[in-house]
mmCIF file of C-alpha atoms and ligand atoms in Angstrom:
data_model
loop_
_atom_site.group_PDB
_atom_site.id
_atom_site.type_symbol
_atom_site.label_atom_id
_atom_site.label_comp_id
_atom_site.label_asym_id
_atom_site.label_seq_id
_atom_site.Cartn_x
_atom_site.Cartn_y
_atom_site.Cartn_z
ATOM 1 C CA MET O 1 0.215 -0.101 -0.160
ATOM 2 C CA ASN O 2 1.609 3.036 -1.033
ATOM 3 C CA THR O 3 -1.050 5.735 -1.445
ATOM 4 C CA LYS O 4 -0.504 9.261 -1.417
ATOM 5 C CA THR O 5 -2.112 11.730 0.814
ATOM 6 C CA GLU O 6 -2.245 15.361 1.471
ATOM 7 C CA LEU O 7 -4.446 17.548 3.719
ATOM 8 C CA ALA O 8 -7.981 18.960 2.535
ATOM 9 C CA GLY O 9 -7.008 22.080 0.958
ATOM 10 C CA GLY O 10 -3.342 21.226 -0.228
ATOM 11 C CA GLY O 11 -0.154 20.600 1.863
ATOM 12 C CA PRO O 12 1.295 17.923 3.696
ATOM 13 C CA VAL O 13 -0.076 15.968 6.174
ATOM 14 C CA THR O 14 1.075 17.349 9.742
ATOM 15 C CA ALA O 15 1.351 15.461 12.846
ATOM 16 C CA ASP O 16 -1.210 17.610 14.695
ATOM 17 C CA HIS O 17 -4.009 17.615 12.022
ATOM 18 C CA ARG O 18 -6.276 15.405 14.093
ATOM 19 C CA GLU O 19 -6.279 18.578 17.026
ATOM 20 C CA LEU O 20 -9.901 19.669 17.299
ATOM 21 C CA LYS O 21 -10.878 23.370 16.712
ATOM 22 C CA GLU O 22 -13.503 25.522 18.790
ATOM 23 C CA ASN O 23 -16.369 23.886 16.427
ATOM 24 C CA GLY O 24 -15.201 20.553 17.106
ATOM 25 C CA GLN O 25 -13.514 20.113 13.560
ATOM 26 C CA GLN O 26 -10.216 18.729 13.131
ATOM 27 C CA LYS O 27 -7.387 21.270 12.219
ATOM 28 C CA GLY O 28 -7.090 19.270 8.974
ATOM 29 C CA TYR O 29 -8.325 16.173 7.032
ATOM 30 C CA VAL O 30 -6.475 13.755 5.108
ATOM 31 C CA VAL O 31 -7.186 13.297 1.863
ATOM 32 C CA LEU O 32 -5.871 11.112 -1.156
ATOM 33 C CA SER O 33 -3.556 13.172 -3.273
ATOM 34 C CA ALA O 34 -4.950 14.915 -6.517
ATOM 35 C CA ASP O 35 -3.180 12.305 -8.711
ATOM 36 C CA GLU O 36 -4.716 9.264 -6.756
ATOM 37 C CA ARG O 37 -8.217 10.786 -6.954
ATOM 38 C CA ALA O 38 -7.678 11.614 -10.851
ATOM 39 C CA LYS O 39 -7.558 7.906 -10.913
ATOM 40 C CA GLY O 40 -10.959 7.356 -11.232
ATOM 41 C CA PHE O 41 -14.164 6.932 -8.962
ATOM 42 C CA VAL O 42 -15.616 3.604 -7.834
ATOM 43 C CA ARG O 43 -18.632 5.464 -6.299
ATOM 44 C CA PRO O 44 -20.795 8.376 -7.297
ATOM 45 C CA TYR O 45 -19.389 11.745 -6.324
ATOM 46 C CA ARG O 46 -21.663 12.750 -3.221
ATOM 47 C CA GLU O 47 -20.943 15.893 -1.045
ATOM 48 C CA LYS O 48 -23.711 15.942 1.391
ATOM 49 C CA TYR O 49 -24.556 12.843 4.005
ATOM 50 C CA VAL O 50 -27.207 12.657 6.785
ATOM 51 C CA HIS O 51 -26.568 11.971 10.726
ATOM 52 C CA ASN O 52 -28.951 9.490 11.416
ATOM 53 C CA PRO O 53 -29.517 10.124 15.159
ATOM 54 C CA CYS O 54 -30.000 13.995 14.534
ATOM 55 C CA GLY O 55 -31.011 14.180 10.819
ATOM 56 C CA SER O 56 -28.580 17.006 10.160
ATOM 57 C CA VAL O 57 -27.222 17.158 6.994
ATOM 58 C CA THR O 58 -23.145 17.818 6.329
ATOM 59 C CA ARG O 59 -21.636 19.064 3.089
ATOM 60 C CA MET O 60 -17.934 18.309 2.555
ATOM 61 C CA GLY O 61 -15.385 20.035 0.922
ATOM 62 C CA SER O 62 -14.735 18.593 -2.815
ATOM 63 C CA SER O 63 -11.373 16.901 -1.990
ATOM 64 C CA ILE O 64 -12.780 14.989 0.774
ATOM 65 C CA ALA O 65 -15.865 13.973 -1.433
ATOM 66 C CA GLU O 66 -13.837 12.726 -4.160
ATOM 67 C CA THR O 67 -11.592 10.695 -1.598
ATOM 68 C CA TYR O 68 -14.781 9.121 -0.285
ATOM 69 C CA ALA O 69 -15.677 8.376 -4.467
ATOM 70 C CA ARG O 70 -12.211 7.409 -5.160
ATOM 71 C CA ASP O 71 -11.964 4.878 -1.889
ATOM 72 C CA PRO O 72 -15.135 4.433 0.080
ATOM 73 C CA TYR O 73 -12.934 2.710 2.745
ATOM 74 C CA PHE O 74 -10.591 5.425 3.238
ATOM 75 C CA TYR O 75 -12.235 6.927 6.261
ATOM 76 C CA SER O 76 -13.659 5.126 9.468
ATOM 77 C CA GLY O 77 -15.554 8.353 10.882
ATOM 78 C CA THR O 78 -16.823 11.713 9.928
ATOM 79 C CA PHE O 79 -18.099 15.037 11.217
ATOM 80 C CA CYS O 80 -21.927 16.186 12.041
ATOM 81 C CA VAL O 81 -22.432 19.772 11.979
ATOM 82 C CA GLY O 82 -25.409 19.384 13.999
ATOM 83 C CA CYS O 83 -23.642 17.768 16.780
ATOM 84 C CA GLY O 84 -20.349 19.602 16.363
ATOM 85 C CA LYS O 85 -18.610 15.894 16.902
ATOM 86 C CA HIS O 86 -17.226 13.333 14.932
ATOM 87 C CA PHE O 87 -18.845 9.500 14.973
ATOM 88 C CA PRO O 88 -18.197 6.219 12.995
ATOM 89 C CA LEU O 89 -19.886 6.114 9.480
ATOM 90 C CA ASP O 90 -22.252 3.665 10.304
ATOM 91 C CA GLN O 91 -24.275 6.264 11.648
ATOM 92 C CA PHE O 92 -24.522 8.246 8.256
ATOM 93 C CA VAL O 93 -26.270 7.984 5.034
ATOM 94 C CA TRP O 94 -25.603 9.771 1.838
ATOM 95 C CA ASP O 95 -28.379 12.312 1.621
ATOM 96 C CA GLY O 96 -31.257 11.337 -0.152
ATOM 97 C CA THR O 97 -30.479 7.651 0.064
ATOM 98 C CA THR O 98 -30.342 5.066 2.501
ATOM 99 C CA GLU O 99 -26.836 3.680 1.736
ATOM 100 C CA VAL O 100 -24.364 4.293 4.516
ATOM 101 C CA VAL O 101 -21.271 6.462 3.897
ATOM 102 C CA GLY O 102 -18.167 4.431 3.724
ATOM 103 C CA SER O 103 -19.830 0.977 2.005
HETATM 104 ZN ZN1 LIG X 1 -25.621 14.522 14.404
#
């Protein structure tokens, strides 16, 4: 496994990227590099997901959405804007579907 990664918005992955900001989000999110994402998607490109317990819809940046589309198993959890926290992916479905995020 030699998958190239970077931080969303560009730049190398930093040691402290998982530290949380005041809004509960991480300082940075790891994504597949642009070259990796350009190799093709194995799932539809989707930007919005629903957190089942609270019903809130969260919208991702395009590089994170492209990473999900390229590699559905890349992430194990994600952020809910309604709760202001991260949760395991099995609590989320893609907006407008019953399809679990990360499957
Ligand atoms: Zn929530």
